[in-house]
């Protein structure tokens, strides 16, 4: 039959001729695991406000954050007392649509400070517009868990909030 003929198979090279570590080489085991570095704590800023002023101060804080370049979806507003009027408005369209907005993350979201759904935003504005001192302190702790970078507290959330704010920058305009 005309045409090329197949060549006989090549023998595999001897083990010593193969590239790579010799069989007796040991692969070093990794050393002890080091714990991951702790995540940085969010900055805390206090905005002085009475219970009656807290909602207005929170709205001003949100406006400042947006003016500074924050995206609306970066901001979560939590109220300790009565629901924010915008939350009440959004709930008028039904619970399902209201919670869908949280999942979509495209706009400022307003909720009660007792929020149990998973929500994490760059900035949380905590509005202490009522409730007891104990509820305000609990809301402060929960709000810290919802924020990645900045917690703005409008009103009196108790000694823990004051101590955290004293440890970091708290004066001047809200950081972007």
Short mmCIF file of C-alpha atoms in Angstrom, two decimals:
data_model
loop_
_atom_site.label_atom_id
_atom_site.label_comp_id
_atom_site.label_asym_id
_atom_site.label_seq_id
_atom_site.Cartn_x
_atom_site.Cartn_y
_atom_site.Cartn_z
CA UNK A 1 0.00 0.00 0.00
CA UNK A 2 1.51 3.35 -0.96
CA UNK A 3 1.82 6.27 1.46
CA UNK A 4 3.49 6.98 4.76
CA UNK A 5 3.89 4.21 7.20
CA UNK A 6 3.46 4.66 10.89
CA UNK A 7 6.61 4.67 12.91
CA UNK A 8 7.09 2.21 15.72
CA UNK A 9 6.09 3.63 19.13
CA UNK A 10 8.83 5.43 21.06
CA UNK A 11 9.74 3.92 24.36
CA UNK A 12 9.18 6.13 27.39
CA UNK A 13 12.35 7.69 28.74
CA UNK A 14 13.84 6.16 31.83
CA UNK A 15 12.64 7.60 35.15
CA UNK A 16 15.90 9.47 35.70
CA UNK A 17 15.43 11.25 32.36
CA UNK A 18 12.00 12.65 33.21
CA UNK A 19 11.73 16.27 34.26
CA UNK A 20 10.56 17.16 37.74
CA UNK A 21 11.67 16.40 41.26
CA UNK A 22 13.07 12.98 42.01
CA UNK A 23 10.70 10.64 43.73
CA UNK A 24 12.48 11.00 47.05
CA UNK A 25 11.93 14.78 47.21
CA UNK A 26 9.56 15.88 49.95
CA UNK A 27 7.05 18.63 49.53
CA UNK A 28 7.20 20.95 52.52
CA UNK A 29 4.05 21.19 54.60
CA UNK A 30 2.59 24.62 55.16
CA UNK A 31 3.43 26.29 58.47
CA UNK A 32 0.92 27.11 61.17
CA UNK A 33 -2.13 28.97 59.94
CA UNK A 34 -2.23 32.58 60.91
CA UNK A 35 -5.58 34.11 61.68
CA UNK A 36 -6.90 36.49 59.06
CA UNK A 37 -6.39 40.12 59.97
CA UNK A 38 -9.39 41.65 61.69
CA UNK A 39 -11.67 43.66 59.44
CA UNK A 40 -11.33 47.37 60.05
CA UNK A 41 -14.00 48.81 62.29
CA UNK A 42 -16.34 51.26 60.61
CA UNK A 43 -15.98 54.93 61.47
CA UNK A 44 -18.69 56.30 63.73
CA UNK A 45 -19.98 59.86 63.47
CA UNK A 46 -22.43 61.36 65.92
CA UNK A 47 -24.88 64.02 64.81
CA UNK A 48 -26.36 65.81 67.79
CA UNK A 49 -30.14 65.77 67.67
CA UNK A 50 -33.10 65.59 69.96
CA UNK A 51 -35.63 62.84 69.40
CA UNK A 52 -37.81 65.33 67.49
CA UNK A 53 -34.87 66.51 65.30
CA UNK A 54 -33.37 63.10 64.53
CA UNK A 55 -35.29 62.43 61.27
CA UNK A 56 -34.42 65.86 59.85
CA UNK A 57 -30.74 65.44 60.78
CA UNK A 58 -30.73 61.98 59.19
CA UNK A 59 -32.19 63.35 55.95
CA UNK A 60 -29.50 66.06 55.96
CA UNK A 61 -26.82 63.41 56.53
CA UNK A 62 -28.12 61.33 53.60
CA UNK A 63 -28.09 64.44 51.38
CA UNK A 64 -24.49 65.20 52.41
CA UNK A 65 -23.42 61.62 51.70
CA UNK A 66 -25.01 61.71 48.25
CA UNK A 67 -23.47 65.14 47.53
CA UNK A 68 -20.08 63.72 48.56
CA UNK A 69 -20.38 61.02 45.88
CA UNK A 70 -21.93 58.07 47.68
CA UNK A 71 -24.30 56.02 45.55
CA UNK A 72 -27.87 55.74 46.87
CA UNK A 73 -27.49 51.95 47.05
CA UNK A 74 -24.59 52.42 49.50
CA UNK A 75 -26.86 53.86 52.20
CA UNK A 76 -29.16 52.15 54.71
CA UNK A 77 -31.26 54.28 57.08
CA UNK A 78 -32.48 52.58 60.27
CA UNK A 79 -34.97 54.15 62.68
CA UNK A 80 -35.27 53.34 66.36
CA UNK A 81 -38.66 55.02 66.90
CA UNK A 82 -41.39 55.66 64.37
CA UNK A 83 -40.73 54.53 60.79
CA UNK A 84 -39.21 57.06 58.40
CA UNK A 85 -41.89 58.64 56.17
CA UNK A 86 -40.16 57.23 53.09
CA UNK A 87 -40.33 53.73 54.56
CA UNK A 88 -44.04 54.22 55.22
CA UNK A 89 -44.51 55.37 51.62
CA UNK A 90 -42.64 52.36 50.18
CA UNK A 91 -44.58 49.93 52.37
CA UNK A 92 -47.80 51.31 50.91
CA UNK A 93 -46.92 49.40 47.71
CA UNK A 94 -46.80 46.12 49.62
CA UNK A 95 -44.30 44.14 51.66
CA UNK A 96 -43.02 42.11 48.70
CA UNK A 97 -42.09 45.19 46.65
CA UNK A 98 -40.62 46.90 49.70
CA UNK A 99 -38.25 44.00 50.49
CA UNK A 100 -37.36 43.58 46.83
CA UNK A 101 -35.84 47.06 46.99
CA UNK A 102 -33.48 45.90 49.71
CA UNK A 103 -32.34 42.97 47.58
CA UNK A 104 -31.94 45.14 44.48
CA UNK A 105 -29.70 47.57 46.38
CA UNK A 106 -30.13 50.42 43.91
CA UNK A 107 -31.53 53.08 46.22
CA UNK A 108 -31.34 54.33 49.80
CA UNK A 109 -33.22 51.78 51.88
CA UNK A 110 -35.23 52.75 54.97
CA UNK A 111 -36.08 50.19 57.65
CA UNK A 112 -36.69 49.68 61.34
CA UNK A 113 -33.53 49.29 63.41
CA UNK A 114 -34.77 45.84 64.47
CA UNK A 115 -34.17 44.69 60.87
CA UNK A 116 -33.61 40.93 60.86
CA UNK A 117 -32.98 40.44 57.15
CA UNK A 118 -29.40 40.34 55.96
CA UNK A 119 -28.44 43.83 54.87
CA UNK A 120 -24.95 45.25 54.55
CA UNK A 121 -24.27 48.68 53.12
CA UNK A 122 -21.22 50.91 53.04
CA UNK A 123 -22.99 53.53 55.17
CA UNK A 124 -25.70 53.15 57.79
CA UNK A 125 -27.53 56.15 59.19
CA UNK A 126 -29.07 55.29 62.57
CA UNK A 127 -31.97 57.56 63.53
CA UNK A 128 -32.65 57.63 67.27
CA UNK A 129 -36.10 59.18 66.99
CA UNK A 130 -37.77 57.43 69.92
CA UNK A 131 -37.72 54.22 71.88
CA UNK A 132 -35.94 53.47 75.12
CA UNK A 133 -32.25 53.99 75.86
CA UNK A 134 -31.84 50.20 75.87
CA UNK A 135 -33.42 49.87 72.43
CA UNK A 136 -31.20 52.68 71.10
CA UNK A 137 -28.07 50.96 72.44
CA UNK A 138 -29.18 47.62 70.93
CA UNK A 139 -29.93 49.34 67.61
CA UNK A 140 -26.45 50.89 67.64
CA UNK A 141 -24.84 47.46 68.03
CA UNK A 142 -26.98 45.98 65.24
CA UNK A 143 -26.28 48.97 62.98
CA UNK A 144 -22.55 48.33 63.34
CA UNK A 145 -23.15 44.86 61.96
CA UNK A 146 -24.92 46.29 58.91
CA UNK A 147 -22.24 48.83 57.94
CA UNK A 148 -18.96 48.31 56.14
CA UNK A 149 -17.39 51.76 56.36
CA UNK A 150 -19.37 54.45 58.20
CA UNK A 151 -22.10 54.60 60.83
CA UNK A 152 -23.78 57.97 61.27
CA UNK A 153 -25.82 58.19 64.48
CA UNK A 154 -28.44 60.94 64.57
CA UNK A 155 -29.50 61.35 68.18
CA UNK A 156 -28.38 59.65 71.40
CA UNK A 157 -27.56 55.98 71.02
CA UNK A 158 -25.89 55.73 74.40
CA UNK A 159 -22.39 55.52 75.83
CA UNK A 160 -21.08 52.90 73.39
CA UNK A 161 -21.80 55.14 70.42
CA UNK A 162 -20.22 58.13 72.17
CA UNK A 163 -17.09 56.12 73.00
CA UNK A 164 -16.74 54.80 69.45
CA UNK A 165 -17.17 58.26 67.98
CA UNK A 166 -14.59 59.68 70.39
CA UNK A 167 -12.06 57.13 69.16
CA UNK A 168 -12.32 58.29 65.54
CA UNK A 169 -12.90 61.41 63.44
CA UNK A 170 -16.22 62.99 64.30
CA UNK A 171 -16.05 66.64 63.36
CA UNK A 172 -16.76 68.50 60.16
CA UNK A 173 -18.63 67.19 57.13
CA UNK A 174 -19.49 63.56 56.77
CA UNK A 175 -16.66 61.59 55.14
CA UNK A 176 -17.35 60.40 51.62
#
